[in-house]
Coordinates of C-alpha atoms in Angstrom, one line a residue:
Chain A
M25 CA 46.9 -71.7 96.7
K26 CA 44.7 -71.0 99.5
P27 CA 45.9 -71.2 103.0
V28 CA 45.0 -73.3 105.5
H29 CA 42.0 -71.8 107.8
L30 CA 41.0 -73.5 111.1
L31 CA 37.3 -72.7 112.2
A32 CA 38.3 -71.7 116.3
V33 CA 35.0 -71.6 118.8
F34 CA 34.9 -70.3 121.9
A35 CA 33.2 -72.9 124.3
E36 CA 32.6 -72.4 128.0
N37 CA 33.6 -75.2 130.3
K38 CA 30.3 -76.8 129.9
P39 CA 29.3 -80.4 129.0
D40 CA 27.2 -79.8 126.0
Q41 CA 29.5 -77.3 124.3
L42 CA 31.0 -79.4 121.8
A43 CA 27.9 -81.1 121.1
R44 CA 25.9 -77.6 120.8
V45 CA 28.4 -76.9 118.3
T46 CA 28.5 -79.9 116.3
K47 CA 24.8 -79.9 116.0
E48 CA 24.7 -76.7 114.1
L49 CA 27.5 -78.1 111.8
A50 CA 25.7 -80.7 110.8
D51 CA 22.5 -78.3 110.5
A52 CA 24.4 -76.6 108.0
S53 CA 25.9 -79.7 106.4
V54 CA 29.3 -78.8 107.3
N55 CA 31.8 -81.8 107.7
I56 CA 34.3 -82.0 109.5
H57 CA 37.9 -83.3 108.6
W58 CA 39.7 -82.4 111.8
V59 CA 38.9 -81.3 115.2
G60 CA 41.2 -80.3 118.3
I61 CA 40.4 -78.6 121.4
A62 CA 42.4 -76.4 123.7
D63 CA 41.1 -77.3 127.0
M64 CA 41.7 -73.9 129.6
Q65 CA 40.4 -75.4 132.5
R66 CA 37.3 -72.5 132.6
F67 CA 37.2 -72.2 129.1
G68 CA 38.5 -73.8 125.9
V69 CA 38.8 -73.0 122.2
I70 CA 37.6 -75.7 119.9
R71 CA 38.9 -75.6 116.2
F72 CA 38.0 -77.5 113.2
L73 CA 39.0 -77.9 110.0
L74 CA 35.9 -77.7 107.7
D75 CA 34.9 -78.6 104.4
K76 CA 33.0 -75.2 104.2
C77 CA 35.1 -73.1 106.6
D78 CA 33.2 -70.2 105.6
L79 CA 29.9 -71.1 105.5
A80 CA 30.3 -72.3 108.8
Y81 CA 31.8 -69.5 110.5
Q82 CA 28.7 -67.5 109.0
W83 CA 26.5 -70.1 110.5
L84 CA 27.6 -70.2 113.7
K85 CA 28.3 -66.6 114.0
Q86 CA 24.5 -66.0 113.1
H87 CA 23.4 -68.8 115.6
G88 CA 25.4 -66.8 118.4
F89 CA 28.7 -68.8 119.2
T90 CA 31.7 -66.8 119.1
V91 CA 34.3 -67.7 116.5
S92 CA 37.4 -66.7 114.4
L93 CA 39.0 -68.3 111.3
V94 CA 42.8 -69.0 112.4
E95 CA 45.3 -69.3 109.8
V96 CA 48.0 -72.5 110.3
L97 CA 50.5 -74.3 108.2
A98 CA 49.5 -77.7 106.6
A99 CA 53.1 -78.9 106.6
E100 CA 53.5 -82.9 105.0
V101 CA 56.6 -84.7 106.5
E102 CA 58.0 -88.0 105.9
D103 CA 56.4 -90.7 108.1
R104 CA 59.2 -91.8 109.5
P105 CA 60.9 -91.4 113.5
G106 CA 62.5 -87.6 113.5
S107 CA 60.4 -86.3 110.9
L108 CA 58.7 -84.0 113.8
H109 CA 61.5 -83.2 115.3
R110 CA 63.4 -82.1 112.0
V111 CA 60.0 -79.2 111.8
A112 CA 60.2 -78.4 115.4
S113 CA 64.1 -77.7 115.4
L114 CA 63.8 -75.8 112.5
L115 CA 61.6 -73.3 113.6
S116 CA 62.8 -72.9 117.5
E117 CA 66.4 -72.2 115.8
N118 CA 64.7 -69.3 113.9
G119 CA 63.0 -68.3 117.2
I120 CA 59.7 -69.1 116.0
S121 CA 57.4 -70.5 118.7
L122 CA 54.6 -72.7 118.5
N123 CA 51.6 -72.1 120.0
N124 CA 49.7 -75.1 118.9
C125 CA 50.9 -78.5 117.3
S126 CA 48.9 -81.4 116.2
G127 CA 49.8 -83.7 113.5
F128 CA 48.2 -87.8 112.0
V129 CA 49.2 -90.5 109.6
F130 CA 47.0 -90.8 107.0
K131 CA 47.1 -93.3 104.4
N132 CA 51.3 -93.1 105.1
R133 CA 51.1 -89.3 104.7
A134 CA 52.3 -87.8 107.7
I135 CA 50.6 -84.1 108.4
V136 CA 51.6 -81.8 111.0
I137 CA 48.8 -78.6 111.7
L138 CA 51.3 -75.8 113.3
E139 CA 49.9 -72.8 114.3
V140 CA 52.1 -69.8 115.0
T141 CA 52.1 -66.2 115.2
E142 CA 55.2 -65.7 113.0
L143 CA 53.2 -67.0 110.1
A144 CA 54.7 -65.5 106.8
R145 CA 58.2 -66.2 108.2
A146 CA 57.4 -69.7 109.6
R147 CA 56.2 -70.7 105.9
Q148 CA 59.3 -69.1 104.7
I149 CA 61.7 -71.6 106.4
L150 CA 59.9 -74.6 106.1
L151 CA 59.6 -73.8 102.1
A152 CA 63.5 -73.4 102.1
Q153 CA 64.1 -76.6 104.0
D154 CA 61.6 -78.4 100.9
I155 CA 59.3 -79.3 103.7
P156 CA 55.9 -79.1 101.5
L157 CA 52.9 -77.2 103.0
L158 CA 49.6 -78.1 101.3
S159 CA 46.8 -76.1 100.7
E160 CA 43.2 -75.9 101.9
E161 CA 42.0 -77.7 99.3
E162 CA 45.0 -80.0 99.4
L163 CA 44.3 -81.1 103.2
L164 CA 40.8 -81.3 102.5
S165 CA 41.0 -84.0 99.4
L166 CA 43.4 -86.1 101.5
Chain B
M28 CA 16.9 -24.0 125.6
Y29 CA 14.5 -24.5 129.0
W30 CA 11.1 -25.3 129.7
Q31 CA 10.4 -22.9 132.9
P32 CA 13.7 -20.3 132.6
D33 CA 12.2 -18.4 135.2
I34 CA 12.4 -21.4 137.5
E35 CA 15.5 -23.1 136.3
T36 CA 17.7 -20.0 136.4
L37 CA 16.4 -18.5 139.4
P38 CA 19.5 -16.7 141.5
A39 CA 20.4 -19.3 144.2
K40 CA 19.2 -16.1 147.3
S41 CA 15.4 -16.5 145.8
L42 CA 15.6 -20.2 145.3
Q43 CA 16.7 -20.7 149.0
E44 CA 13.9 -18.3 149.8
L45 CA 11.7 -20.4 147.7
Q46 CA 12.9 -23.4 149.6
L47 CA 12.5 -22.3 152.9
Q48 CA 8.4 -21.3 152.4
R49 CA 8.3 -24.8 151.3
L50 CA 9.8 -26.6 154.0
C51 CA 8.1 -24.2 156.3
E52 CA 4.9 -25.6 154.9
V53 CA 5.8 -29.1 154.4
V54 CA 6.9 -29.2 157.9
A55 CA 3.6 -27.8 159.2
R56 CA 1.2 -30.4 156.8
V57 CA 3.0 -33.4 158.1
A58 CA 3.2 -32.3 161.6
A59 CA -1.0 -32.0 160.9
T60 CA -1.5 -35.0 159.2
V61 CA 1.0 -38.0 159.4
P62 CA 1.2 -39.6 163.0
L63 CA 4.6 -41.3 162.1
Y64 CA 5.8 -37.5 161.5
Q65 CA 3.5 -36.5 164.7
R66 CA 5.8 -38.9 166.6
K67 CA 9.2 -38.6 165.3
L68 CA 8.8 -34.6 165.4
A69 CA 7.6 -34.7 168.7
E70 CA 10.8 -37.5 170.0
A71 CA 13.2 -35.1 167.9
G72 CA 11.7 -32.2 169.9
V73 CA 11.2 -30.1 167.0
R74 CA 7.8 -28.0 166.9
T75 CA 6.8 -26.8 163.7
D76 CA 8.1 -23.3 164.3
D77 CA 11.4 -24.3 164.7
I78 CA 12.1 -24.2 161.2
R79 CA 13.7 -20.8 160.9
S80 CA 16.1 -21.1 158.0
L81 CA 17.7 -23.8 156.1
A82 CA 19.9 -24.9 158.6
D83 CA 17.2 -25.8 161.0
V84 CA 16.3 -29.1 158.5
H85 CA 19.2 -30.7 159.9
R86 CA 16.9 -30.8 163.4
L87 CA 14.2 -32.6 161.4
P88 CA 13.8 -36.5 161.7
F89 CA 15.1 -38.9 158.9
T90 CA 13.0 -41.0 156.8
T91 CA 14.3 -44.5 156.4
N92 CA 13.1 -47.2 154.1
A93 CA 12.2 -49.1 156.7
D94 CA 9.8 -46.6 157.7
L95 CA 8.6 -46.7 154.1
R96 CA 7.7 -50.5 154.9
E97 CA 6.5 -50.4 158.1
N98 CA 3.8 -47.9 157.4
Y99 CA 2.4 -49.8 154.4
P100 CA 0.0 -49.0 152.8
A101 CA -1.5 -45.8 153.9
G102 CA 0.5 -44.5 157.0
L103 CA 2.4 -41.6 155.7
L104 CA -0.6 -40.4 153.1
A105 CA -0.9 -37.0 154.0
L106 CA -4.1 -36.5 152.4
P107 CA -7.7 -37.5 152.1
R108 CA -7.9 -41.6 149.8
N109 CA -10.4 -40.2 148.1
E110 CA -7.5 -36.9 146.9
V111 CA -5.2 -39.7 145.9
A112 CA -4.8 -40.1 141.9
R113 CA -2.2 -42.8 141.5
L114 CA -0.7 -45.7 143.1
H115 CA 3.0 -46.8 142.4
T116 CA 4.8 -48.9 144.5
S117 CA 8.6 -48.9 144.8
S118 CA 10.0 -53.1 145.0
G119 CA 11.1 -54.4 148.1
T120 CA 13.5 -57.3 147.5
T121 CA 12.2 -59.0 150.4
G122 CA 8.5 -58.9 152.1
K123 CA 6.0 -56.0 151.3
P124 CA 6.5 -53.0 148.8
K125 CA 6.5 -49.6 150.0
A126 CA 3.2 -47.7 148.6
L127 CA 4.2 -44.2 147.0
F128 CA 0.9 -42.3 146.4
F129 CA 0.1 -39.4 144.1
S130 CA -2.7 -36.5 144.1
R131 CA -3.6 -35.3 140.5
R132 CA -1.2 -32.1 141.4
D133 CA 1.4 -34.7 142.3
V134 CA 1.0 -36.5 139.1
D135 CA 1.2 -33.1 137.1
Q136 CA 4.2 -31.7 138.8
A137 CA 5.9 -34.7 138.2
A138 CA 5.6 -34.2 134.7
E139 CA 7.0 -30.6 134.9
L140 CA 9.9 -31.9 136.2
I141 CA 10.5 -34.4 133.4
A142 CA 9.8 -31.6 130.5
R143 CA 12.3 -29.8 132.3
C144 CA 14.8 -32.4 131.7
L145 CA 13.7 -33.4 128.3
V146 CA 14.1 -29.7 127.2
M147 CA 17.6 -29.7 129.5
T148 CA 18.8 -32.0 126.8
G149 CA 17.8 -30.4 123.6
C150 CA 14.8 -32.3 123.1
S151 CA 11.4 -31.1 121.6
H152 CA 8.2 -31.1 120.1
G153 CA 8.9 -33.5 117.3
D154 CA 11.0 -35.9 119.1
V155 CA 9.7 -39.4 119.2
L156 CA 10.3 -41.2 122.7
Q157 CA 10.8 -45.2 122.8
N158 CA 9.9 -45.6 126.5
M159 CA 11.3 -49.0 127.5
M160 CA 11.1 -49.0 131.1
T161 CA 8.4 -51.1 132.7
Y162 CA 4.8 -49.6 132.8
G163 CA 2.7 -50.7 135.9
L164 CA 3.7 -50.2 139.6
F165 CA 7.4 -48.8 138.8
T166 CA 7.5 -45.3 138.5
G167 CA 9.9 -45.5 135.6
A168 CA 8.0 -45.5 132.5
L169 CA 4.5 -44.2 133.6
V170 CA 5.9 -40.7 135.0
M171 CA 8.5 -40.3 132.0
H172 CA 5.2 -41.0 129.7
Y173 CA 3.6 -38.2 131.1
G174 CA 6.5 -35.5 131.4
A175 CA 7.6 -36.2 127.8
E176 CA 4.0 -36.0 126.3
K177 CA 3.7 -33.1 128.6
A178 CA 7.5 -31.6 126.8
G179 CA 5.6 -32.1 123.3
L180 CA 7.2 -35.5 122.5
M181 CA 5.2 -38.6 120.4
V182 CA 5.4 -41.0 123.0
I183 CA 5.8 -45.1 122.0
P184 CA 5.0 -47.0 124.8
A185 CA 7.2 -50.0 124.2
G186 CA 8.1 -51.1 127.4
P187 CA 10.6 -53.1 128.6
G188 CA 12.2 -56.3 126.3
N189 CA 11.5 -58.1 122.9
S190 CA 14.1 -56.9 121.6
E191 CA 12.7 -57.5 117.7
R192 CA 9.7 -55.2 118.3
Q193 CA 12.0 -52.5 119.8
L194 CA 13.7 -52.8 116.6
M195 CA 10.7 -52.7 114.6
L196 CA 9.2 -50.0 116.3
M197 CA 12.5 -47.8 116.0
Q198 CA 13.0 -48.1 112.4
D199 CA 8.6 -47.7 111.8
F200 CA 8.1 -44.8 113.4
R201 CA 11.7 -43.2 113.8
T202 CA 12.6 -43.0 117.1
T203 CA 14.7 -40.3 117.8
V204 CA 15.0 -40.7 122.0
F205 CA 14.8 -43.7 123.8
H206 CA 14.3 -44.2 127.6
T207 CA 15.8 -47.5 129.6
T208 CA 18.1 -48.9 132.0
P209 CA 22.1 -49.4 131.4
S210 CA 22.0 -52.9 131.2
Y211 CA 19.2 -53.4 128.5
A212 CA 20.8 -50.7 126.2
L213 CA 23.6 -53.1 126.3
Y214 CA 21.7 -55.4 125.8
L215 CA 20.0 -53.8 123.1
A216 CA 22.9 -52.6 121.4
D217 CA 24.6 -56.8 120.8
F218 CA 21.4 -57.5 119.8
M219 CA 21.6 -54.8 116.9
E220 CA 24.7 -55.7 116.8
K221 CA 23.8 -59.8 116.0
A222 CA 20.6 -58.9 113.5
G223 CA 22.8 -56.2 111.2
V224 CA 21.5 -53.3 112.5
D225 CA 24.0 -50.1 112.1
A226 CA 21.9 -47.3 114.2
R227 CA 24.0 -44.6 113.0
R228 CA 23.0 -45.9 109.2
D229 CA 19.5 -47.6 110.0
L230 CA 17.8 -45.8 112.5
A231 CA 17.1 -42.2 113.4
L232 CA 18.2 -42.1 117.3
R233 CA 19.6 -39.1 118.7
K234 CA 19.6 -39.5 122.4
A235 CA 18.9 -41.9 125.0
F236 CA 18.1 -41.2 128.8
I237 CA 19.5 -43.7 131.3
G238 CA 18.2 -44.3 134.2
A239 CA 16.9 -46.7 137.2
E240 CA 20.4 -48.3 137.7
A241 CA 23.7 -46.8 138.9
H242 CA 26.3 -46.6 135.5
S243 CA 29.6 -45.8 135.0
E244 CA 31.1 -43.0 132.6
E245 CA 32.4 -45.6 130.4
T246 CA 29.3 -47.3 130.1
R247 CA 27.6 -44.3 129.0
R248 CA 30.4 -44.5 126.5
K249 CA 29.7 -47.6 125.1
I250 CA 26.0 -47.2 124.9
E251 CA 27.2 -43.6 122.7
G252 CA 29.5 -45.3 121.0
A253 CA 27.2 -48.5 120.2
F254 CA 23.7 -46.4 118.8
G255 CA 25.9 -42.8 117.8
I256 CA 23.9 -40.9 120.2
D257 CA 23.9 -38.7 123.3
A258 CA 23.0 -40.4 126.3
Y259 CA 22.2 -38.7 129.8
N260 CA 22.4 -39.9 133.2
S261 CA 18.9 -40.0 134.5
Y262 CA 18.6 -40.0 138.5
G263 CA 15.2 -40.8 139.9
L264 CA 14.0 -42.5 142.8
S265 CA 10.5 -43.9 143.3
E266 CA 9.6 -42.6 147.0
T267 CA 10.1 -38.5 146.0
N268 CA 8.8 -38.7 142.0
G269 CA 10.2 -41.5 140.3
P270 CA 12.2 -40.3 137.4
G271 CA 12.4 -36.5 136.9
V272 CA 14.3 -35.7 140.2
A273 CA 18.2 -35.3 138.9
F274 CA 18.9 -35.0 135.4
E275 CA 21.6 -34.0 132.9
C276 CA 21.8 -31.1 130.5
E277 CA 23.6 -31.0 127.4
Q278 CA 27.0 -30.4 129.4
K279 CA 26.6 -34.3 130.2
H280 CA 28.4 -33.0 133.2
G281 CA 26.9 -34.2 136.5
M282 CA 22.7 -34.1 136.9
H283 CA 21.0 -30.8 138.2
L284 CA 18.6 -31.5 140.9
W285 CA 15.2 -29.8 141.1
E286 CA 16.0 -27.6 144.2
D287 CA 12.8 -25.9 144.1
N288 CA 11.2 -29.3 144.5
F289 CA 13.5 -31.0 146.7
L290 CA 15.4 -30.0 149.8
L291 CA 19.1 -31.4 149.2
E292 CA 21.4 -32.6 151.6
I293 CA 24.5 -35.0 151.4
I294 CA 25.4 -36.7 154.9
D295 CA 27.9 -39.1 156.1
P296 CA 25.9 -42.4 155.9
A297 CA 27.5 -43.6 159.1
T298 CA 26.8 -40.8 161.6
G299 CA 24.2 -38.8 160.1
E300 CA 25.8 -35.7 159.9
P301 CA 26.3 -33.5 157.1
V302 CA 29.5 -33.5 154.7
P303 CA 31.2 -30.9 152.9
D304 CA 29.9 -29.8 148.9
G305 CA 32.1 -32.0 146.6
E306 CA 32.5 -35.1 149.4
R307 CA 30.8 -38.2 148.6
G308 CA 27.9 -39.4 150.8
E309 CA 24.4 -40.5 151.3
L310 CA 22.0 -38.5 149.2
V311 CA 18.7 -37.2 151.3
L312 CA 15.9 -35.4 150.2
T313 CA 12.8 -33.7 151.7
T314 CA 10.4 -33.5 149.2
L315 CA 9.1 -29.3 149.3
N316 CA 6.3 -30.1 146.3
R317 CA 4.3 -32.7 146.9
E318 CA 0.9 -33.0 148.2
A319 CA -0.2 -37.0 148.7
M320 CA 2.6 -38.0 150.3
P321 CA 5.7 -35.7 151.3
L322 CA 8.8 -36.8 152.8
L323 CA 10.9 -35.3 155.4
R324 CA 14.5 -36.3 154.7
N325 CA 14.4 -39.4 153.0
R326 CA 17.0 -41.6 153.2
S327 CA 18.1 -42.4 149.4
R328 CA 21.1 -45.0 150.4
D329 CA 22.5 -43.8 147.0
L330 CA 25.7 -42.2 147.2
T331 CA 26.7 -39.0 145.6
A332 CA 28.1 -35.3 145.8
V333 CA 27.7 -32.1 145.1
I334 CA 29.5 -30.4 142.4
P335 CA 29.4 -27.1 143.8
E336 CA 30.3 -25.1 140.5
P337 CA 28.0 -23.1 138.7
C338 CA 26.9 -25.1 135.3
P339 CA 27.6 -22.9 132.0
C340 CA 23.9 -24.1 131.0
G341 CA 22.8 -21.4 133.2
R342 CA 20.4 -23.4 135.3
T343 CA 20.9 -22.5 138.8
H344 CA 19.7 -25.8 140.5
R345 CA 23.0 -27.6 141.7
R346 CA 24.3 -30.6 140.4
L347 CA 24.9 -34.2 141.5
T348 CA 28.0 -36.5 140.5
R349 CA 27.1 -39.8 139.2
I350 CA 25.3 -42.1 141.7
T351 CA 28.7 -44.2 142.6
G352 CA 26.6 -47.1 144.4
R353 CA 24.2 -47.3 147.5
A354 CA 24.5 -47.6 150.2
D355 CA 23.2 -51.0 150.8
D356 CA 25.6 -52.5 147.5
M357 CA 28.4 -51.6 149.2
L358 CA 30.8 -55.4 149.8
V359 CA 33.5 -56.0 152.1
V360 CA 35.4 -58.6 150.7
R361 CA 39.1 -59.8 152.1
G362 CA 38.1 -56.5 154.5
V363 CA 38.2 -54.4 152.0
N364 CA 35.1 -52.0 151.5
L365 CA 34.6 -51.9 147.2
Y366 CA 31.3 -51.1 145.5
P367 CA 30.2 -53.0 142.3
Q368 CA 30.4 -49.8 140.2
Q369 CA 34.4 -49.7 140.6
I370 CA 34.5 -53.2 139.0
E371 CA 32.0 -52.2 136.1
R372 CA 34.3 -49.0 135.4
V373 CA 37.3 -51.3 134.6
L374 CA 35.4 -53.8 132.8
M375 CA 34.0 -51.1 130.5
G376 CA 37.3 -49.9 130.1
V377 CA 39.1 -52.7 128.7
P378 CA 37.7 -53.1 124.8
E379 CA 38.7 -56.6 124.4
L380 CA 35.4 -57.2 127.2
G381 CA 31.7 -57.5 126.5
R382 CA 29.4 -55.1 128.5
N383 CA 27.4 -58.0 130.8
Y384 CA 29.3 -59.1 133.7
L385 CA 28.3 -61.1 137.0
I386 CA 30.4 -60.7 140.5
H387 CA 30.2 -63.8 142.1
L388 CA 31.0 -64.1 146.0
R389 CA 31.4 -67.7 147.7
G390 CA 33.3 -69.7 150.5
L391 CA 35.2 -67.4 152.6
D392 CA 35.7 -64.4 150.6
E393 CA 36.1 -65.9 147.2
M394 CA 35.7 -63.2 144.6
T395 CA 34.7 -64.4 140.8
V396 CA 34.3 -61.6 138.6
K397 CA 32.4 -63.1 134.9
V398 CA 32.8 -61.3 132.1
E399 CA 31.7 -61.6 128.4
L400 CA 34.4 -61.3 126.3
A401 CA 33.6 -59.0 122.9
P402 CA 32.7 -60.9 120.0
A403 CA 35.2 -59.0 117.4
S404 CA 38.0 -59.7 120.3
F405 CA 38.1 -64.0 119.7
D406 CA 41.3 -64.8 117.9
G407 CA 40.6 -68.3 118.0
R408 CA 43.5 -68.5 120.7
A409 CA 43.1 -69.8 124.0
E410 CA 46.3 -68.5 125.4
N411 CA 45.6 -65.3 124.6
L412 CA 42.5 -65.5 126.8
L413 CA 44.4 -66.7 129.6
R414 CA 46.3 -63.5 129.3
L415 CA 43.7 -61.4 129.0
E416 CA 42.0 -62.7 132.1
G417 CA 45.2 -62.3 133.9
R418 CA 45.6 -59.0 132.8
V419 CA 42.0 -57.9 133.6
A420 CA 42.3 -59.5 137.2
E421 CA 45.4 -57.3 137.6
K422 CA 43.7 -54.2 136.5
L423 CA 40.9 -55.3 139.0
R424 CA 43.1 -55.7 141.8
A425 CA 45.0 -51.8 141.2
E426 CA 41.3 -50.2 141.6
I427 CA 40.0 -52.6 144.4
L428 CA 42.8 -53.6 146.2
V429 CA 41.5 -57.4 146.1
K430 CA 42.6 -59.8 143.1
P431 CA 39.7 -61.8 141.8
R432 CA 39.4 -64.5 140.1
V433 CA 38.2 -63.7 135.9
E434 CA 36.6 -65.8 134.2
L435 CA 35.6 -65.1 130.6
A436 CA 32.3 -65.9 129.5
A437 CA 30.8 -66.4 126.1
P438 CA 28.8 -63.3 124.4
G439 CA 25.1 -63.1 125.4
T440 CA 25.3 -66.0 127.9
L441 CA 25.6 -64.4 131.0
P442 CA 21.9 -62.9 132.8
V443 CA 21.1 -59.8 131.0
S444 CA 17.7 -58.7 133.0
E445 CA 15.7 -56.4 131.0
G446 CA 14.7 -54.7 133.9
K447 CA 17.9 -53.7 136.7
A448 CA 20.6 -56.1 136.3
R449 CA 21.7 -58.3 139.3
R450 CA 24.9 -58.3 138.9
V451 CA 26.3 -59.8 142.4
I452 CA 25.4 -62.9 143.7
D453 CA 26.6 -63.1 147.3
E454 CA 26.9 -67.1 148.3
R455 CA 29.5 -66.6 151.1
V456 CA 29.2 -68.3 154.3
L457 CA 30.6 -65.8 156.4

């Protein structure tokens, strides 16, 4: 099972940054499944879920962008109140802090994307509680 | 290895005798031919036969940048015009440049000094020098070029910029040595990394001569690491020769100043008084072996110190420490005196940071240091970048006593001039 990777791109706080990156992705025929921006005022980090992550990584690197691959967990939770709370409590009870978290509901399936430093431990904890984690293929085929 | 062993290892006493003899000749010559010096010597109440020992140099008047500008174009020329072989200029930030004349003998003597420098670093016949300084009015490229040819190297007069072509020349002609500014060396290192070139594997480089900009030991190490070479610090001053005034030997610890050609003083830039050996001050040079435009006590504005100890290489000409700033470069921020080189030293010591930076002063003493992130240190996590900014700001505060705002920039986005990099932008309204 291939773990889920996001492509992170360092972006300065200038108006054209997202346009510049996405133009390159379009030129490389890479499809964007999800995007999130961590805005730190002076700069930001744009994170993408892409159908061809490795290709995009090489492409952007060659075109002068500062990029990195970030492994994340994609947990599928029930689409009802309290689901995210359950995941968040589990992690906090085990002393795992979240660096970033985002989520969406697609065709009644609720997906939470979790960025944590202690990835392996977080994976064990969630799997032990029968919270399914999606592989990159599964996430992309939604 | 020496180029001119007798002169390079001349015992101190003989060297001083030679200096005194040449100093007397120079004073006599400018007193006879240069109106500015006739006036200055008269104002100082010094007659040519008053110079009886090297200590008497303190009685001679200084030559300043303003003197050179005000006497543009030919006021300081000590030879008839038809005896001049070459004109160089030194760029002024405002107004007219400084005009610098070389006689045929001066051209040859400058080349001799460069040949000494190159052989001193272990270069010889068979080395291939890629000269990336600007050819033209600037002394940097041409003086090096003539000297390298004299020392028996093959010279590629590449000039600056066009990194793709630089790389091609290095590959196709097996360049072993290059001569450039620290900022362009760092830029080229970045460029090669992006182009997938591994200098150790793909190129024949052994050495680099780094000059025309003051730089830190950390910058030298970055250049050496990026190319897998030894980098030697080169000190030049267009007014007195161009490159070849002082240069590091294989010890890479201080730059030997050719004392048979220049009389060296270190003074307190504020009072003009000499400082003790080993203390930092402004470098002042009197040219002892130049025909067309000899200068008495030229104020370099460069801050350095003499290393009094003898060098293991056997040369008796004293060494200067790395230039730690220009007397003109000093910034006063929130009442604290600081030099851009102090900031550079801190930044270059942080492995997560890249090679280019900019010091931006705005408003009422607001200081922002923009610095590029090293591509390899980006892990995709914004919070780590924030932490890095904080850590760098704290390191800077410890060094310069002012805590600047630190902003990370994407690699390759800060301006790199391919000549002298402009590192400070001062837009304060004070």
